[in-house]
Amino acid sequence: MSLGYKQLTPLWLLLLSMACLPVRCAEVSRIIGGQFAAPGQFPHQVSLQLRGRHHCGGSLISDTMIVTAAHCTIGQSPSQMKAVVGTNDLGAGNGQTVDIAQLIIHPQYNAQSQDFDMSLIRLSSPVKLGGAIQTIQLANADSNYAADTLATISGFGAVNQNLQLPNRLKFAQVQLWSRDFCNAQNIPGLTDRMVCAGHPSGQISSCQGDSGGPLTVDGKLFGVVSWGFGCGAKGRPAMYTYVGALRSWIRQNANV
């Protein structure tokens, strides 16, 4: 599978500690991993389950609504998916599992370019908020941050080249990239609905394994894991759907 832009690779893994596709595994030795999350550290974190297995990440924005990536839900049936909230260990059995009533995919989502890569998920019943289950506040429509601002990514993902899932939540910090580099001239296909984050060395960034998960800044949801060029590519950040650009759409469809 190509890891270049011509065949975009949705980011099925959030943390570079986890794994890469076989063609990139030679780079694993220089990839800096994240840390395991403590119980309740990321109470907004969602595991979207497809046919009983972890499929994508998401963020709880109300007791009935989740934000995730469109490429996580396109072509899927709500009856085949569930949401698990309130746990940092999917094997512990201590989270809430909730049925999904509706998948709301952004009408302008482009599967080839990953533009407008956002979906809302409406739960069949409200989750019980409190303790290890909390909603996350959304970044404002005009929110922006200086280059090199630290952001946090979190998610459940594989830990080796065999894509073995440990069931435990991990997190890492990444740097936001400025529009001086993060633009369509330097990254073909980049749009105003995307923001870049990672490390110039490629050592810390998102990677294949947990698309749809949160990129947070100052405790607010600023981005959604979307696509990239592969794991640990020097000078190549990962791309996140910019929540601020789609804030009005979220409000219209989720009332949040």
mmCIF file of C-alpha atoms in Angstrom:
data_model
loop_
_atom_site.group_PDB
_atom_site.id
_atom_site.type_symbol
_atom_site.label_atom_id
_atom_site.label_comp_id
_atom_site.label_asym_id
_atom_site.label_seq_id
_atom_site.Cartn_x
_atom_site.Cartn_y
_atom_site.Cartn_z
ATOM 1 C CA MET A 1 0.000 0.000 0.000
ATOM 2 C CA SER A 2 1.310 3.390 -0.940
ATOM 3 C CA LEU A 3 1.881 5.837 1.886
ATOM 4 C CA GLY A 4 2.011 8.879 -0.362
ATOM 5 C CA TYR A 5 -0.685 11.409 -1.085
ATOM 6 C CA LYS A 6 -1.830 9.788 -4.324
ATOM 7 C CA GLN A 7 -3.249 6.946 -2.251
ATOM 8 C CA LEU A 8 -4.043 8.557 1.069
ATOM 9 C CA THR A 9 -3.634 6.410 4.121
ATOM 10 C CA PRO A 10 -6.334 7.045 6.734
ATOM 11 C CA LEU A 11 -4.763 7.140 10.159
ATOM 12 C CA TRP A 12 -5.842 3.927 11.822
ATOM 13 C CA LEU A 13 -3.337 4.386 14.663
ATOM 14 C CA LEU A 14 -2.895 7.431 16.817
ATOM 15 C CA LEU A 15 0.482 6.942 18.408
ATOM 16 C CA LEU A 16 3.818 6.382 16.779
ATOM 17 C CA SER A 17 4.778 4.006 19.556
ATOM 18 C CA MET A 18 2.381 1.558 18.108
ATOM 19 C CA ALA A 19 3.049 0.236 14.636
ATOM 20 C CA CYS A 20 3.557 1.035 10.999
ATOM 21 C CA LEU A 21 2.666 -0.733 7.832
ATOM 22 C CA PRO A 22 5.268 -3.352 6.882
ATOM 23 C CA VAL A 23 6.927 -1.086 4.319
ATOM 24 C CA ARG A 24 7.745 1.431 7.046
ATOM 25 C CA CYS A 25 8.690 -0.877 9.898
ATOM 26 C CA ALA A 26 12.401 -0.285 9.422
ATOM 27 C CA GLU A 27 11.767 3.126 10.953
ATOM 28 C CA VAL A 28 10.267 1.815 14.178
ATOM 29 C CA SER A 29 13.583 1.969 16.029
ATOM 30 C CA ARG A 30 13.634 5.758 15.881
ATOM 31 C CA ILE A 31 9.969 6.323 16.650
ATOM 32 C CA ILE A 32 9.236 7.829 20.068
ATOM 33 C CA GLY A 33 6.247 6.235 21.721
ATOM 34 C CA GLY A 34 3.508 7.627 23.847
ATOM 35 C CA GLN A 35 2.526 6.781 27.387
ATOM 36 C CA PHE A 36 -0.243 4.648 28.805
ATOM 37 C CA ALA A 37 -3.110 6.763 30.093
ATOM 38 C CA ALA A 38 -4.220 6.647 33.700
ATOM 39 C CA PRO A 39 -7.830 5.746 34.501
ATOM 40 C CA GLY A 40 -10.062 8.740 33.843
ATOM 41 C CA GLN A 41 -7.272 10.795 32.262
ATOM 42 C CA PHE A 42 -9.155 11.144 28.955
ATOM 43 C CA PRO A 43 -12.824 10.864 29.955
ATOM 44 C CA HIS A 44 -13.993 12.044 26.520
ATOM 45 C CA GLN A 45 -12.194 9.204 24.685
ATOM 46 C CA VAL A 46 -14.397 6.798 22.740
ATOM 47 C CA SER A 47 -13.609 3.426 21.207
ATOM 48 C CA LEU A 48 -15.822 2.783 18.209
ATOM 49 C CA GLN A 49 -16.339 -0.951 17.870
ATOM 50 C CA LEU A 50 -17.161 -2.638 14.577
ATOM 51 C CA ARG A 51 -18.526 -6.168 14.901
ATOM 52 C CA GLY A 52 -17.085 -6.420 18.391
ATOM 53 C CA ARG A 53 -13.572 -5.137 17.666
ATOM 54 C CA HIS A 54 -11.967 -1.719 18.087
ATOM 55 C CA HIS A 55 -12.318 0.155 14.810
ATOM 56 C CA CYS A 56 -11.718 3.868 15.356
ATOM 57 C CA GLY A 57 -11.460 6.567 17.972
ATOM 58 C CA GLY A 58 -13.913 9.313 18.763
ATOM 59 C CA SER A 59 -14.703 12.097 21.215
ATOM 60 C CA LEU A 60 -17.800 12.420 23.379
ATOM 61 C CA ILE A 61 -19.270 15.925 22.930
ATOM 62 C CA SER A 62 -22.639 15.374 24.665
ATOM 63 C CA ASP A 63 -24.350 12.507 26.418
ATOM 64 C CA THR A 64 -25.737 11.355 23.055
ATOM 65 C CA MET A 65 -23.223 12.603 20.434
ATOM 66 C CA ILE A 66 -19.717 11.606 19.332
ATOM 67 C CA VAL A 67 -17.358 13.286 16.860
ATOM 68 C CA THR A 68 -15.184 11.045 14.681
ATOM 69 C CA ALA A 69 -13.777 10.887 11.139
ATOM 70 C CA ALA A 70 -16.008 10.345 8.133
ATOM 71 C CA HIS A 71 -13.753 7.609 6.795
ATOM 72 C CA CYS A 72 -14.488 5.651 9.992
ATOM 73 C CA THR A 73 -18.213 5.542 9.270
ATOM 74 C CA ILE A 74 -18.554 5.666 5.484
ATOM 75 C CA GLY A 75 -20.169 2.477 4.239
ATOM 76 C CA GLN A 76 -20.892 1.224 7.760
ATOM 77 C CA SER A 77 -24.201 0.320 9.339
ATOM 78 C CA PRO A 78 -25.119 1.636 12.798
ATOM 79 C CA SER A 79 -26.359 -1.832 13.710
ATOM 80 C CA GLN A 80 -22.839 -3.222 13.265
ATOM 81 C CA MET A 81 -21.188 -0.595 15.480
ATOM 82 C CA LYS A 82 -21.120 0.224 19.181
ATOM 83 C CA ALA A 83 -19.410 2.900 21.258
ATOM 84 C CA VAL A 84 -17.401 2.145 24.388
ATOM 85 C CA VAL A 85 -16.773 5.030 26.809
ATOM 86 C CA GLY A 86 -15.340 5.434 30.276
ATOM 87 C CA THR A 87 -12.353 3.104 30.188
ATOM 88 C CA ASN A 88 -8.615 3.204 29.531
ATOM 89 C CA ASP A 89 -8.497 -0.580 29.082
ATOM 90 C CA LEU A 90 -10.877 -2.237 26.631
ATOM 91 C CA GLY A 91 -10.150 -5.609 28.194
ATOM 92 C CA ALA A 92 -11.155 -4.565 31.697
ATOM 93 C CA GLY A 93 -14.889 -4.521 31.042
ATOM 94 C CA ASN A 94 -15.405 -1.390 33.135
ATOM 95 C CA GLY A 95 -16.675 0.984 30.448
ATOM 96 C CA GLN A 96 -20.155 1.708 29.155
ATOM 97 C CA THR A 97 -21.090 0.102 25.839
ATOM 98 C CA VAL A 98 -23.802 1.941 23.943
ATOM 99 C CA ASP A 99 -25.659 1.140 20.740
ATOM 100 C CA ILE A 100 -25.495 3.580 17.827
ATOM 101 C CA ALA A 101 -28.660 5.042 16.349
ATOM 102 C CA GLN A 102 -27.360 7.208 13.498
ATOM 103 C CA LEU A 103 -24.215 8.008 11.530
ATOM 104 C CA ILE A 104 -24.165 11.592 10.225
ATOM 105 C CA ILE A 105 -21.421 11.939 7.619
ATOM 106 C CA HIS A 106 -20.484 15.425 6.476
ATOM 107 C CA PRO A 107 -22.247 15.878 3.102
ATOM 108 C CA GLN A 108 -19.092 17.314 1.507
ATOM 109 C CA TYR A 109 -16.798 14.499 2.598
ATOM 110 C CA ASN A 110 -14.443 13.488 -0.214
ATOM 111 C CA ALA A 111 -13.071 9.979 0.239
ATOM 112 C CA GLN A 112 -10.248 10.592 -2.249
ATOM 113 C CA SER A 113 -8.880 13.818 -0.758
ATOM 114 C CA GLN A 114 -10.178 13.286 2.809
ATOM 115 C CA ASP A 115 -11.562 16.825 2.767
ATOM 116 C CA PHE A 116 -14.411 17.398 5.257
ATOM 117 C CA ASP A 117 -13.378 14.182 7.014
ATOM 118 C CA MET A 118 -15.842 14.335 9.881
ATOM 119 C CA SER A 119 -18.837 12.373 11.120
ATOM 120 C CA LEU A 120 -21.200 12.696 14.031
ATOM 121 C CA ILE A 121 -22.541 9.620 15.791
ATOM 122 C CA ARG A 122 -25.873 9.718 17.573
ATOM 123 C CA LEU A 123 -26.164 7.184 20.382
ATOM 124 C CA SER A 124 -29.293 5.123 20.935
ATOM 125 C CA SER A 125 -29.435 6.198 24.571
ATOM 126 C CA PRO A 126 -27.593 8.763 26.696
ATOM 127 C CA VAL A 127 -24.417 7.700 28.464
ATOM 128 C CA LYS A 128 -24.204 8.260 32.204
ATOM 129 C CA LEU A 129 -21.839 11.203 32.637
ATOM 130 C CA GLY A 130 -19.596 11.464 35.655
ATOM 131 C CA GLY A 131 -16.226 10.221 36.869
ATOM 132 C CA ALA A 132 -14.396 8.567 33.964
ATOM 133 C CA ILE A 133 -17.031 9.673 31.439
ATOM 134 C CA GLN A 134 -17.139 13.364 30.531
ATOM 135 C CA THR A 135 -17.778 15.406 27.426
ATOM 136 C CA ILE A 136 -15.099 17.570 25.832
ATOM 137 C CA GLN A 137 -15.602 21.182 24.847
ATOM 138 C CA LEU A 138 -15.204 22.032 21.172
ATOM 139 C CA ALA A 139 -12.760 24.628 19.896
ATOM 140 C CA ASN A 140 -14.409 27.822 18.693
ATOM 141 C CA ALA A 141 -14.932 28.516 15.024
ATOM 142 C CA ASP A 142 -12.210 31.173 15.041
ATOM 143 C CA SER A 143 -9.771 29.228 17.226
ATOM 144 C CA ASN A 144 -6.140 29.294 16.164
ATOM 145 C CA TYR A 145 -2.804 28.622 17.806
ATOM 146 C CA ALA A 146 0.778 29.644 17.234
ATOM 147 C CA ALA A 147 3.184 27.258 15.545
ATOM 148 C CA ASP A 148 4.771 24.726 17.896
ATOM 149 C CA THR A 149 1.866 24.871 20.331
ATOM 150 C CA LEU A 150 1.682 21.510 22.070
ATOM 151 C CA ALA A 151 -1.381 19.379 21.433
ATOM 152 C CA THR A 152 -2.341 15.975 22.794
ATOM 153 C CA ILE A 153 -3.403 12.892 20.848
ATOM 154 C CA SER A 154 -4.897 9.822 22.473
ATOM 155 C CA GLY A 155 -6.207 6.482 21.345
ATOM 156 C CA PHE A 156 -6.289 2.709 21.473
ATOM 157 C CA GLY A 157 -3.944 1.152 18.952
ATOM 158 C CA ALA A 158 -1.506 -1.553 17.973
ATOM 159 C CA VAL A 159 1.900 -1.863 19.625
ATOM 160 C CA ASN A 160 3.918 -3.815 17.067
ATOM 161 C CA GLN A 161 4.302 -4.540 13.371
ATOM 162 C CA ASN A 162 1.737 -7.344 13.644
ATOM 163 C CA LEU A 163 -0.831 -4.706 14.669
ATOM 164 C CA GLN A 164 -1.402 -6.429 17.996
ATOM 165 C CA LEU A 165 -3.896 -4.440 20.045
ATOM 166 C CA PRO A 166 -3.076 -4.114 23.747
ATOM 167 C CA ASN A 167 -6.535 -2.719 24.561
ATOM 168 C CA ARG A 168 -4.934 0.041 26.642
ATOM 169 C CA LEU A 169 -5.277 3.753 25.930
ATOM 170 C CA LYS A 170 -2.114 5.657 25.048
ATOM 171 C CA PHE A 171 -1.372 9.344 24.534
ATOM 172 C CA ALA A 172 1.407 11.623 23.290
ATOM 173 C CA GLN A 173 2.104 15.293 22.673
ATOM 174 C CA VAL A 174 2.650 16.730 19.202
ATOM 175 C CA GLN A 175 3.420 20.203 17.855
ATOM 176 C CA LEU A 176 1.014 22.185 15.701
ATOM 177 C CA TRP A 177 2.545 23.302 12.395
ATOM 178 C CA SER A 178 2.126 26.806 11.019
ATOM 179 C CA ARG A 179 0.463 27.643 7.710
ATOM 180 C CA ASP A 180 3.902 28.751 6.486
ATOM 181 C CA PHE A 181 4.520 25.069 5.847
ATOM 182 C CA CYS A 182 1.116 23.515 6.381
ATOM 183 C CA ASN A 183 -0.425 24.702 3.117
ATOM 184 C CA ALA A 184 -1.473 23.297 -0.253
ATOM 185 C CA GLN A 185 1.761 24.397 -1.916
ATOM 186 C CA ASN A 186 3.907 22.273 0.375
ATOM 187 C CA ILE A 187 1.353 19.523 0.982
ATOM 188 C CA PRO A 188 -0.744 18.905 -2.148
ATOM 189 C CA GLY A 189 -4.366 18.370 -1.282
ATOM 190 C CA LEU A 190 -4.316 20.229 2.004
ATOM 191 C CA THR A 191 -7.408 22.369 2.527
ATOM 192 C CA ASP A 192 -8.702 24.912 5.031
ATOM 193 C CA ARG A 193 -10.515 22.046 6.768
ATOM 194 C CA MET A 194 -7.197 20.489 7.784
ATOM 195 C CA VAL A 195 -4.489 21.273 10.324
ATOM 196 C CA CYS A 196 -1.051 19.708 10.607
ATOM 197 C CA ALA A 197 0.642 18.370 13.716
ATOM 198 C CA GLY A 198 3.651 16.245 14.465
ATOM 199 C CA HIS A 199 7.373 16.733 14.920
ATOM 200 C CA PRO A 200 9.786 17.976 12.216
ATOM 201 C CA SER A 201 11.911 14.866 12.759
ATOM 202 C CA GLY A 202 8.881 12.661 12.222
ATOM 203 C CA GLN A 203 9.450 11.056 15.597
ATOM 204 C CA ILE A 204 6.147 12.077 17.135
ATOM 205 C CA SER A 205 2.972 12.119 15.093
ATOM 206 C CA SER A 206 -0.180 10.197 14.311
ATOM 207 C CA CYS A 207 0.019 6.945 12.436
ATOM 208 C CA GLN A 208 -2.178 4.125 11.130
ATOM 209 C CA GLY A 209 -4.499 2.610 13.703
ATOM 210 C CA ASP A 210 -6.973 4.938 15.408
ATOM 211 C CA SER A 211 -8.527 7.436 13.027
ATOM 212 C CA GLY A 212 -11.279 9.685 14.293
ATOM 213 C CA GLY A 213 -9.654 10.201 17.664
ATOM 214 C CA PRO A 214 -9.044 13.550 19.350
ATOM 215 C CA LEU A 215 -6.341 16.169 18.952
ATOM 216 C CA THR A 216 -6.802 18.497 21.916
ATOM 217 C CA VAL A 217 -5.329 21.871 22.827
ATOM 218 C CA ASP A 218 -6.000 23.563 26.177
ATOM 219 C CA GLY A 219 -8.537 20.868 26.991
ATOM 220 C CA LYS A 220 -10.648 21.511 23.881
ATOM 221 C CA LEU A 221 -11.179 19.363 20.790
ATOM 222 C CA PHE A 222 -9.170 21.104 18.073
ATOM 223 C CA GLY A 223 -8.745 18.323 15.517
ATOM 224 C CA VAL A 224 -9.830 14.822 14.500
ATOM 225 C CA VAL A 225 -7.241 12.279 13.309
ATOM 226 C CA SER A 226 -7.606 12.070 9.525
ATOM 227 C CA TRP A 227 -4.728 11.130 7.194
ATOM 228 C CA GLY A 228 -0.993 11.129 6.621
ATOM 229 C CA PHE A 229 1.966 9.867 4.628
ATOM 230 C CA GLY A 230 2.948 7.027 6.927
ATOM 231 C CA CYS A 231 4.720 6.589 10.224
ATOM 232 C CA GLY A 232 7.759 8.630 11.120
ATOM 233 C CA ALA A 233 8.268 10.374 7.789
ATOM 234 C CA LYS A 234 10.760 13.180 8.319
ATOM 235 C CA GLY A 235 9.302 16.576 7.477
ATOM 236 C CA ARG A 236 5.829 15.139 6.981
ATOM 237 C CA PRO A 237 3.203 15.882 9.638
ATOM 238 C CA ALA A 238 -0.087 14.101 10.128
ATOM 239 C CA MET A 239 -3.281 15.811 9.065
ATOM 240 C CA TYR A 240 -6.276 16.425 11.304
ATOM 241 C CA THR A 241 -9.744 17.622 10.414
ATOM 242 C CA TYR A 242 -9.969 21.170 11.777
ATOM 243 C CA VAL A 243 -12.887 21.338 14.217
ATOM 244 C CA GLY A 244 -13.068 25.137 14.035
ATOM 245 C CA ALA A 245 -13.759 25.038 10.300
ATOM 246 C CA LEU A 246 -16.706 22.678 10.771
ATOM 247 C CA ARG A 247 -17.967 24.123 14.031
ATOM 248 C CA SER A 248 -21.247 25.449 12.594
ATOM 249 C CA TRP A 249 -22.022 22.081 10.972
ATOM 250 C CA ILE A 250 -21.488 20.328 14.297
ATOM 251 C CA ARG A 251 -23.766 22.799 16.044
ATOM 252 C CA GLN A 252 -26.502 22.383 13.426
ATOM 253 C CA ASN A 253 -26.455 18.589 13.599
ATOM 254 C CA ALA A 254 -25.522 17.889 17.213
ATOM 255 C CA ASN A 255 -26.951 20.969 18.947
ATOM 256 C CA VAL A 256 -23.584 21.398 20.703
#
